[in-house]
Coordinates of N, CA and C in Angstrom, one line a residue:
Chain X
A28 N -1.1 -9.0 5.9 CA -1.9 -8.0 6.6 C -2.2 -8.4 8.0
Q29 N -2.4 -7.4 8.8 CA -2.7 -7.6 10.3 C -4.1 -7.3 10.5
S30 N -4.8 -8.1 11.4 CA -6.2 -7.8 11.7 C -6.4 -8.3 13.2
V31 N -7.5 -7.7 13.7 CA -7.9 -8.0 15.1 C -9.4 -8.3 15.1
A32 N -9.8 -9.2 15.9 CA -11.3 -9.5 16.1 C -11.6 -9.5 17.5
Q33 N -12.6 -8.7 17.9 CA -13.2 -8.8 19.2 C -14.6 -9.3 19.0
P34 N -14.9 -10.6 19.3 CA -16.1 -11.2 19.0 C -17.3 -10.7 19.7
E35 N -17.2 -10.1 20.8 CA -18.3 -9.6 21.6 C -18.5 -8.1 21.5
D36 N -19.7 -7.7 21.1 CA -19.9 -6.2 21.2 C -20.0 -5.7 22.6
Q37 N -20.6 -6.6 23.5 CA -20.8 -6.1 24.8 C -20.6 -7.3 25.8
V38 N -20.0 -7.0 26.9 CA -19.8 -8.0 28.0 C -20.5 -7.4 29.3
N39 N -21.3 -8.2 29.9 CA -21.9 -7.8 31.1 C -21.4 -8.7 32.3
V40 N -21.1 -8.0 33.4 CA -20.6 -8.7 34.5 C -21.0 -8.0 35.8
A41 N -21.2 -8.8 36.9 CA -21.6 -8.1 38.1 C -20.3 -7.7 38.9
E42 N -20.4 -6.6 39.6 CA -19.3 -6.2 40.4 C -18.8 -7.2 41.3
G43 N -17.4 -7.4 41.4 CA -16.8 -8.4 42.2 C -16.6 -9.7 41.5
N44 N -17.2 -9.9 40.4 CA -17.0 -11.1 39.6 C -15.8 -10.9 38.7
P45 N -15.2 -12.0 38.2 CA -14.1 -11.9 37.3 C -14.6 -11.5 35.9
L46 N -13.8 -10.8 35.1 CA -14.2 -10.5 33.8 C -13.2 -10.9 32.8
T47 N -13.7 -11.2 31.6 CA -12.8 -11.5 30.4 C -13.4 -10.8 29.2
V48 N -12.5 -10.1 28.5 CA -12.8 -9.5 27.2 C -11.9 -10.1 26.2
K49 N -12.6 -10.7 25.1 CA -11.8 -11.6 24.2 C -11.3 -10.8 23.0
C50 N -10.1 -11.3 22.6 CA -9.4 -10.7 21.4 C -8.7 -11.8 20.7
T51 N -8.8 -11.9 19.4 CA -8.0 -12.7 18.6 C -7.4 -11.9 17.5
Y52 N -6.2 -12.3 17.0 CA -5.5 -11.5 16.0 C -5.0 -12.4 14.9
S53 N -4.6 -11.7 13.8 CA -4.1 -12.4 12.7 C -2.9 -11.6 12.1
V54 N -1.7 -12.2 12.1 CA -0.5 -11.6 11.6 C 0.3 -12.6 10.9
S55 N 1.2 -12.2 10.0 CA 2.1 -13.2 9.3 C 3.3 -13.6 10.2
G56 N 3.7 -12.7 11.0 CA 4.9 -12.9 11.9 C 4.6 -12.8 13.3
N57 N 5.5 -12.3 14.1 CA 5.3 -12.1 15.5 C 4.6 -10.8 15.8
P58 N 3.7 -10.8 16.7 CA 2.9 -9.6 17.0 C 3.3 -8.8 18.2
Y59 N 3.0 -7.5 18.2 CA 3.0 -6.7 19.4 C 1.5 -6.5 19.6
L60 N 1.0 -6.7 20.9 CA -0.4 -6.7 21.2 C -0.7 -5.7 22.3
F61 N -1.8 -5.0 22.2 CA -2.1 -3.9 23.1 C -3.6 -4.0 23.5
W62 N -3.9 -3.4 24.7 CA -5.2 -3.1 25.1 C -5.3 -1.7 25.5
Y63 N -6.4 -1.0 25.0 CA -6.7 0.4 25.3 C -8.1 0.4 25.9
V64 N -8.4 1.4 26.7 CA -9.7 1.6 27.3 C -10.2 3.1 26.9
Q65 N -11.5 3.2 26.6 CA -12.0 4.5 26.3 C -13.2 4.8 27.1
Y66 N -13.1 5.8 27.9 CA -14.3 6.3 28.7 C -15.1 7.3 27.9
P67 N -16.3 7.5 28.2 CA -17.2 8.4 27.4 C -16.5 9.8 27.2
N68 N -16.6 10.2 26.0 CA -16.1 11.5 25.6 C -14.6 11.7 25.9
R69 N -13.9 10.6 25.9 CA -12.4 10.7 26.1 C -11.7 10.0 25.0
G70 N -10.4 10.2 24.9 CA -9.6 9.5 24.0 C -9.2 8.1 24.5
L71 N -8.6 7.3 23.8 CA -8.2 6.0 24.2 C -7.0 6.1 25.2
Q72 N -7.0 5.3 26.2 CA -5.9 5.2 27.2 C -5.3 3.9 27.2
F73 N -4.0 3.8 27.2 CA -3.2 2.6 27.2 C -3.4 1.8 28.5
L74 N -3.6 0.5 28.4 CA -3.8 -0.4 29.5 C -2.6 -1.3 29.7
L75 N -2.2 -2.0 28.6 CA -1.1 -2.9 28.7 C -0.7 -3.3 27.3
K76 N 0.5 -3.9 27.3 CA 1.0 -4.4 26.0 C 1.8 -5.7 26.2
Y77 N 1.9 -6.5 25.1 CA 2.7 -7.6 25.0 C 3.7 -7.4 23.9
I78 N 5.0 -7.5 24.2 CA 6.0 -7.3 23.2 C 6.8 -8.7 23.0
T79 N 7.2 -9.2 24.2 CA 7.9 -10.5 24.2 C 8.0 -10.9 25.6
G80 N 8.4 -12.2 25.8 CA 8.7 -12.7 27.1 C 7.5 -13.4 27.7
D81 N 7.2 -13.1 29.0 CA 6.2 -13.8 29.8 C 4.8 -13.6 29.1
N82 N 4.1 -14.7 28.9 CA 2.8 -14.6 28.2 C 1.8 -13.9 29.0
L83 N 1.9 -13.8 30.3 CA 0.9 -13.0 31.2 C 1.5 -11.6 31.4
V84 N 0.7 -10.7 30.9 CA 1.1 -9.3 31.0 C 0.2 -8.6 32.0
K85 N 0.8 -7.8 32.9 CA 0.0 -7.0 33.9 C 0.0 -5.6 33.5
G86 N -1.1 -4.9 33.7 CA -1.2 -3.5 33.3 C -1.9 -2.7 34.3
S87 N -2.5 -1.6 33.9 CA -3.0 -0.6 34.8 C -4.4 -1.1 35.4
Y88 N -4.7 -0.5 36.5 CA -6.0 -0.7 37.2 C -6.3 -2.2 37.4
G89 N -5.3 -3.0 37.6 CA -5.5 -4.4 38.0 C -5.8 -5.3 36.8
F90 N -5.8 -4.8 35.6 CA -6.0 -5.6 34.4 C -4.8 -6.5 34.1
E91 N -5.0 -7.6 33.4 CA -4.0 -8.4 32.9 C -4.4 -9.1 31.6
A92 N -3.5 -9.5 30.8 CA -3.9 -10.2 29.6 C -2.9 -11.3 29.3
E93 N -3.4 -12.4 28.7 CA -2.6 -13.5 28.4 C -2.4 -13.7 26.9
F94 N -1.2 -13.8 26.5 CA -0.9 -14.0 25.1 C -0.8 -15.5 24.9
N95 N -1.6 -16.0 23.9 CA -1.6 -17.4 23.6 C -1.4 -17.6 22.1
K96 N -0.1 -17.9 21.8 CA 0.3 -18.0 20.4 C -0.5 -19.0 19.6
S97 N -0.7 -20.2 20.2 CA -1.3 -21.3 19.4 C -2.8 -20.9 19.1
Q98 N -3.4 -20.2 20.0 CA -4.8 -19.8 19.7 C -4.9 -18.4 19.1
T99 N -3.8 -17.8 18.9 CA -3.7 -16.4 18.4 C -4.7 -15.5 19.2
S100 N -4.6 -15.5 20.5 CA -5.5 -14.8 21.3 C -4.7 -13.9 22.3
F101 N -5.4 -12.9 22.8 CA -4.8 -12.0 23.8 C -6.0 -11.4 24.6
H102 N -6.6 -12.3 25.4 CA -7.8 -11.9 26.2 C -7.4 -11.0 27.4
L103 N -8.3 -10.1 27.6 CA -8.1 -9.1 28.8 C -8.9 -9.7 29.9
K104 N -8.3 -9.7 31.1 CA -8.9 -10.2 32.3 C -8.7 -9.3 33.5
K105 N -9.6 -9.5 34.5 CA -9.5 -8.9 35.8 C -10.2 -9.8 36.8
P106 N -9.5 -10.0 37.9 CA -10.1 -11.0 38.9 C -11.4 -10.5 39.5
S107 N -11.5 -9.2 39.7 CA -12.7 -8.7 40.4 C -13.1 -7.4 39.8
A108 N -14.2 -7.4 39.1 CA -14.7 -6.2 38.3 C -15.2 -5.1 39.3
L109 N -15.0 -3.8 38.8 CA -15.5 -2.7 39.5 C -16.5 -2.0 38.6
V110 N -17.5 -1.3 39.2 CA -18.5 -0.5 38.3 C -17.7 0.5 37.5
S111 N -16.6 1.0 38.0 CA -15.8 2.1 37.3 C -15.1 1.5 36.2
D112 N -15.0 0.2 36.0 CA -14.4 -0.5 34.9 C -15.3 -0.4 33.6
S113 N -16.5 0.0 33.8 CA -17.4 0.1 32.6 C -16.9 1.1 31.6
A114 N -16.7 0.6 30.4 CA -16.0 1.5 29.4 C -16.0 0.6 28.1
L115 N -15.4 1.3 27.1 CA -15.2 0.6 25.8 C -13.7 0.2 25.7
Y116 N -13.5 -1.1 25.4 CA -12.2 -1.7 25.4 C -11.8 -2.1 24.0
F117 N -10.6 -1.7 23.6 CA -10.0 -2.0 22.3 C -8.8 -2.8 22.4
C118 N -8.7 -3.9 21.6 CA -7.5 -4.6 21.4 C -6.9 -4.1 20.1
A119 N -5.5 -4.1 20.1 CA -4.8 -3.7 18.9 C -3.6 -4.6 18.6
V120 N -3.2 -4.6 17.4 CA -2.0 -5.5 17.0 C -1.1 -4.7 16.1
R121 N 0.1 -4.9 16.2 CA 1.1 -4.4 15.3 C 2.1 -5.5 14.9
E122 N 2.1 -5.9 13.7 CA 3.1 -6.9 13.3 C 4.5 -6.3 13.2
R123 N 5.4 -7.1 13.6 CA 6.8 -6.6 13.6 C 7.2 -6.3 12.1
G124 N 7.6 -5.1 11.9 CA 7.9 -4.7 10.5 C 6.8 -3.7 10.0
Y125 N 5.7 -3.7 10.6 CA 4.7 -2.7 10.3 C 4.8 -1.5 11.2
S126 N 4.3 -0.4 10.7 CA 4.5 0.8 11.5 C 3.3 1.3 12.3
T127 N 2.1 0.7 12.0 CA 0.9 1.2 12.6 C 0.1 0.1 13.3
L128 N -0.7 0.5 14.3 CA -1.6 -0.4 15.0 C -2.9 -0.6 14.2
T129 N -3.4 -1.8 14.3 CA -4.7 -2.1 13.8 C -5.6 -2.4 15.0
F130 N -6.7 -1.7 15.1 CA -7.6 -1.8 16.3 C -8.8 -2.7 15.9
G131 N -9.2 -3.4 16.9 CA -10.5 -4.1 16.8 C -11.7 -3.1 16.9
K132 N -12.9 -3.6 16.8 CA -14.0 -2.7 16.8 C -14.5 -2.3 18.2
G133 N -13.9 -2.9 19.2 CA -14.2 -2.5 20.5 C -15.3 -3.4 21.2
T134 N -15.1 -3.6 22.5 CA -16.1 -4.3 23.3 C -16.5 -3.4 24.4
M135 N -17.8 -3.2 24.6 CA -18.4 -2.4 25.7 C -18.5 -3.3 26.9
L136 N -17.8 -2.9 28.0 CA -17.9 -3.7 29.2 C -18.9 -2.9 30.2
L137 N -19.9 -3.6 30.6 CA -20.8 -3.0 31.6 C -20.8 -3.8 32.9
V138 N -20.4 -3.2 34.0 CA -20.3 -3.8 35.3 C -21.4 -3.3 36.1
S139 N -22.3 -4.2 36.5 CA -23.5 -3.8 37.3 C -23.2 -3.9 38.8
P140 N -23.8 -3.0 39.6 CA -23.5 -3.0 41.1 C -24.0 -4.2 41.7
Chain D
D24 N 4.1 17.0 30.9 CA 3.6 17.1 29.5 C 2.1 17.2 29.5
A25 N 1.5 18.0 28.6 CA 0.1 18.1 28.6 C -0.6 17.0 27.7
G26 N 0.2 16.2 27.1 CA -0.3 15.1 26.3 C -0.6 15.6 24.9
V27 N -1.3 14.8 24.1 CA -1.7 15.2 22.8 C -2.9 16.1 22.8
I28 N -2.8 17.3 22.2 CA -3.8 18.3 22.3 C -4.5 18.5 21.0
Q29 N -5.8 18.3 21.0 CA -6.6 18.5 19.8 C -7.6 19.6 20.0
S30 N -7.8 20.3 18.9 CA -8.8 21.4 18.9 C -9.5 21.5 17.5
P31 N -10.8 21.9 17.5 CA -11.6 22.1 18.7 C -12.1 20.8 19.3
R32 N -12.7 20.8 20.4 CA -13.3 19.5 21.0 C -14.6 19.1 20.2
H33 N -15.3 20.2 19.8 CA -16.6 19.9 19.1 C -16.6 20.9 17.9
E34 N -17.2 20.4 16.8 CA -17.3 21.2 15.7 C -18.6 20.9 15.0
V35 N -19.5 21.9 14.8 CA -20.7 21.7 14.1 C -20.6 22.6 12.8
T36 N -20.8 22.0 11.7 CA -20.7 22.8 10.5 C -21.8 22.4 9.5
E37 N -22.0 23.2 8.5 CA -23.0 22.9 7.5 C -22.3 22.2 6.3
M38 N -23.1 21.3 5.7 CA -22.6 20.6 4.5 C -22.0 21.6 3.5
G39 N -20.8 21.2 3.0 CA -20.2 22.1 2.0 C -19.1 23.0 2.5
Q40 N -19.1 23.2 3.8 CA -18.1 24.0 4.4 C -16.8 23.3 4.6
E41 N -15.8 24.1 4.7 CA -14.4 23.5 5.0 C -14.3 23.4 6.5
V42 N -13.7 22.3 6.9 CA -13.4 22.0 8.3 C -11.9 21.7 8.5
T43 N -11.3 22.3 9.5 CA -9.9 22.1 9.8 C -9.8 21.6 11.3
L44 N -9.2 20.4 11.5 CA -9.0 19.9 12.8 C -7.5 20.0 13.1
R45 N -7.2 20.3 14.3 CA -5.8 20.6 14.7 C -5.3 19.6 15.8
C46 N -4.0 19.4 15.7 CA -3.4 18.4 16.7 C -1.9 18.9 17.0
K47 N -1.7 18.9 18.3 CA -0.3 19.1 18.8 C 0.2 17.8 19.4
P48 N 1.2 17.2 18.9 CA 1.6 15.9 19.5 C 2.5 16.1 20.7
I49 N 2.8 15.1 21.4 CA 3.7 15.2 22.5 C 5.2 15.5 22.0
S50 N 5.8 16.4 22.6 CA 7.2 16.8 22.2 C 8.1 15.5 22.3
G51 N 8.8 15.3 21.2 CA 9.7 14.2 21.1 C 9.2 13.0 20.4
H52 N 7.9 12.9 20.3 CA 7.3 11.8 19.5 C 7.4 12.1 18.0
N53 N 8.0 11.1 17.3 CA 8.3 11.3 15.9 C 7.2 10.7 15.0
S54 N 6.2 10.1 15.5 CA 5.1 9.5 14.7 C 3.8 10.2 15.1
L55 N 3.0 10.5 14.1 CA 1.7 11.1 14.4 C 0.6 10.4 13.5
F56 N -0.5 10.1 14.1 CA -1.6 9.4 13.5 C -2.9 10.1 13.6
W57 N -3.7 10.0 12.5 CA -5.0 10.5 12.5 C -6.0 9.3 12.3
Y58 N -6.9 9.2 13.3 CA -7.9 8.1 13.3 C -9.3 8.8 13.2
R59 N -10.3 8.0 12.7 CA -11.7 8.4 12.7 C -12.4 7.3 13.4
Q60 N -13.4 7.7 14.3 CA -14.2 6.7 15.0 C -15.6 6.9 14.7
T61 N -16.3 5.8 14.2 CA -17.7 5.8 14.1 C -18.3 4.6 14.6
M62 N -19.6 4.6 14.9 CA -20.2 3.4 15.4 C -20.2 2.2 14.4
M63 N -20.3 2.6 13.2 CA -20.4 1.5 12.2 C -19.0 0.9 11.8
R64 N -18.0 1.7 11.8 CA -16.7 1.3 11.3 C -15.6 1.2 12.3
G65 N -16.0 1.6 13.6 CA -15.0 1.6 14.6 C -13.9 2.6 14.4
L66 N -12.6 2.2 14.8 CA -11.5 3.1 14.6 C -10.8 2.8 13.3
E67 N -10.7 3.9 12.4 CA -10.0 3.7 11.2 C -8.8 4.6 11.1
L68 N -7.7 4.1 10.7 CA -6.5 4.9 10.5 C -6.7 5.7 9.2
L69 N -6.5 7.0 9.2 CA -6.7 7.8 8.0 C -5.3 8.0 7.4
I70 N -4.3 8.5 8.2 CA -3.0 8.8 7.7 C -2.0 8.8 8.9
Y71 N -0.8 8.5 8.6 CA 0.2 8.7 9.6 C 1.5 9.3 9.0
F72 N 2.1 10.1 9.9 CA 3.4 10.8 9.6 C 4.5 10.2 10.4
N73 N 5.7 10.2 9.8 CA 6.9 9.9 10.6 C 7.9 11.0 10.3
N74 N 8.4 11.6 11.4 CA 9.3 12.8 11.2 C 8.7 13.8 10.2
N75 N 7.4 14.1 10.4 CA 6.7 15.1 9.6 C 6.4 14.7 8.2
V76 N 6.8 13.6 7.8 CA 6.5 13.2 6.4 C 5.4 12.2 6.3
P77 N 4.4 12.4 5.5 CA 3.3 11.4 5.3 C 3.8 10.1 4.8
I78 N 3.6 9.0 5.5 CA 4.1 7.7 5.2 C 3.0 6.8 4.5
D79 N 1.8 6.9 5.0 CA 0.7 6.1 4.5 C -0.6 6.9 4.6
D80 N -1.2 7.2 3.5 CA -2.4 7.9 3.5 C -3.5 7.1 2.9
S81 N -3.3 5.8 2.8 CA -4.3 4.9 2.1 C -5.6 4.9 2.8
G82 N -5.7 5.3 4.1 CA -7.0 5.3 4.8 C -7.8 6.6 4.6
M83 N -7.2 7.6 3.9 CA -7.9 8.8 3.6 C -9.1 8.5 2.7
P84 N -10.3 8.7 3.1 CA -11.4 8.2 2.3 C -11.6 8.8 0.9
E85 N -11.3 10.1 0.8 CA -11.6 10.7 -0.5 C -10.6 11.9 -0.6
D86 N -10.6 12.5 -1.8 CA -9.8 13.6 -2.1 C -10.3 14.8 -1.3
R87 N -11.4 14.8 -0.7 CA -11.9 15.9 0.1 C -11.1 16.0 1.4
F88 N -10.4 14.9 1.7 CA -9.6 14.9 3.0 C -8.2 15.2 2.6
S89 N -7.6 16.0 3.5 CA -6.1 16.2 3.3 C -5.5 16.5 4.7
A90 N -4.3 16.1 4.8 CA -3.6 16.3 6.1 C -2.2 16.9 5.9
K91 N -1.8 17.7 6.8 CA -0.4 18.3 6.7 C 0.3 18.2 8.1
M92 N 1.6 18.2 8.0 CA 2.4 18.3 9.3 C 3.5 19.2 9.0
P93 N 3.3 20.5 9.1 CA 4.4 21.5 8.7 C 5.6 21.4 9.6
N94 N 5.4 21.0 10.8 CA 6.6 20.9 11.7 C 6.3 19.8 12.8
A95 N 7.2 19.6 13.6 CA 7.1 18.4 14.6 C 6.1 18.7 15.6
S96 N 5.5 19.9 15.7 CA 4.6 20.2 16.9 C 3.2 20.5 16.4
F97 N 2.9 20.2 15.1 CA 1.6 20.7 14.7 C 1.2 19.9 13.4
S98 N -0.1 19.5 13.5 CA -0.7 18.8 12.3 C -2.1 19.2 12.1
T99 N -2.6 19.2 10.9 CA -4.0 19.5 10.6 C -4.6 18.5 9.7
L100 N -5.9 18.3 9.9 CA -6.7 17.4 9.0 C -7.8 18.3 8.5
K101 N -7.9 18.4 7.2 CA -8.8 19.3 6.6 C -9.8 18.5 5.7
I102 N -11.1 18.9 5.8 CA -12.1 18.3 5.0 C -12.8 19.4 4.2
Q103 N -12.7 19.3 2.9 CA -13.3 20.4 2.0 C -13.8 19.8 0.7
P104 N -15.1 19.8 0.4 CA -16.1 20.3 1.3 C -16.6 19.1 2.2
S105 N -17.2 19.5 3.3 CA -17.6 18.5 4.3 C -19.0 18.0 3.9
E106 N -19.3 16.7 4.3 CA -20.5 16.1 4.0 C -21.1 15.5 5.3
P107 N -22.4 15.3 5.4 CA -22.9 14.7 6.6 C -22.3 13.3 7.0
R108 N -21.9 12.5 6.0 CA -21.3 11.2 6.3 C -19.9 11.4 6.9
D109 N -19.4 12.6 7.0 CA -18.1 12.8 7.6 C -18.2 12.9 9.1
S110 N -19.4 13.0 9.6 CA -19.7 13.2 11.0 C -19.1 12.0 11.8
A111 N -18.2 12.3 12.7 CA -17.5 11.2 13.5 C -16.7 11.9 14.6
V112 N -16.0 11.1 15.3 CA -15.0 11.6 16.2 C -13.6 11.4 15.6
Y113 N -12.8 12.4 15.5 CA -11.5 12.3 14.9 C -10.5 12.4 16.0
F114 N -9.6 11.4 16.0 CA -8.5 11.3 17.0 C -7.2 11.5 16.4
C115 N -6.3 12.2 17.1 CA -4.9 12.3 16.8 C -4.2 11.5 17.9
A116 N -3.1 10.8 17.5 CA -2.3 10.1 18.4 C -0.8 10.3 18.0
S117 N 0.0 10.3 19.0 CA 1.5 10.3 18.7 C 2.2 9.2 19.4
S118 N 3.4 8.9 18.9 CA 4.2 7.8 19.5 C 5.6 8.1 19.3
P119 N 6.4 7.7 20.2 CA 7.9 7.8 20.1 C 8.5 6.7 19.2
T120 N 7.9 5.5 19.3 CA 8.5 4.4 18.6 C 7.6 3.6 17.7
G121 N 6.3 3.9 17.8 CA 5.3 3.1 17.1 C 4.7 2.0 17.9
N122 N 5.2 1.8 19.1 CA 4.6 0.8 19.9 C 3.4 1.3 20.7
G123 N 3.6 2.1 21.6 CA 2.5 2.7 22.4 C 2.1 4.0 21.8
Y124 N 0.8 4.2 21.6 CA 0.3 5.5 21.2 C -0.3 6.2 22.4
T125 N -0.2 7.6 22.3 CA -0.9 8.4 23.2 C -1.9 9.2 22.4
F126 N -3.2 9.1 22.8 CA -4.3 9.7 22.0 C -4.7 11.0 22.6
G127 N -5.1 11.9 21.8 CA -5.8 13.1 22.2 C -7.2 12.8 22.6
S128 N -7.9 13.8 23.1 CA -9.3 13.7 23.5 C -10.3 13.6 22.4
G129 N -9.8 14.0 21.2 CA -10.7 13.8 20.0 C -11.4 15.1 19.7
T130 N -11.9 15.2 18.4 CA -12.8 16.3 18.0 C -14.0 15.6 17.5
R131 N -15.2 16.0 18.1 CA -16.4 15.4 17.6 C -17.0 16.4 16.5
L132 N -17.0 15.9 15.3 CA -17.5 16.6 14.1 C -18.9 16.2 13.8
T133 N -19.7 17.2 13.7 CA -21.1 17.0 13.2 C -21.3 17.9 12.0
V134 N -21.7 17.3 10.8 CA -21.9 18.0 9.6 C -23.4 17.9 9.3
V135 N -24.1 19.1 9.3 CA -25.5 19.1 9.1 C -25.9 19.6 7.7

């Protein structure tokens, strides 16, 4: 079975500071990993994904994520946070051979001015 | 492309009434997913279709819930009879390959 954990319900960071939103996963084989963002009253929007290759993945809006197989992690990062980055962030995993994504419970990111 | 289109955006209904949620996936996407989002349980996969055929409905909470996909451009999720605990945001998503999903804006259902 595939599962995802986002250990933090909320992350607070000041504008201009670096941010990290944590994600760990559990799969039997090799994973496909995703980050999505949800703004209020909107659907989830795709940010980035890891399929294979370089462990550092770059995505939309300056976000990036690092795949760490030994730690089974896929943390989302951004060097300099913006107030407009405040939103709900979801990590998701799909194990190769499975057909559906499993989402974490989400982490609320609050960036203060 | 207009993306995944869901209707209605908001639905308020009385307990016991039938509710039908609608979804139009992106043209050419052969997989369609229905998710439910609540504060307590996060995002839950209810059912998914591949090429209009239901593949996994193990997430459908009860027999009160049913979903159909009569053709490649339309799907419905029906709750009959509805209960207050069904109140949630229901999302439809579609995908061409199963890797990246495109989500609709959701239907916020309130059952009073």
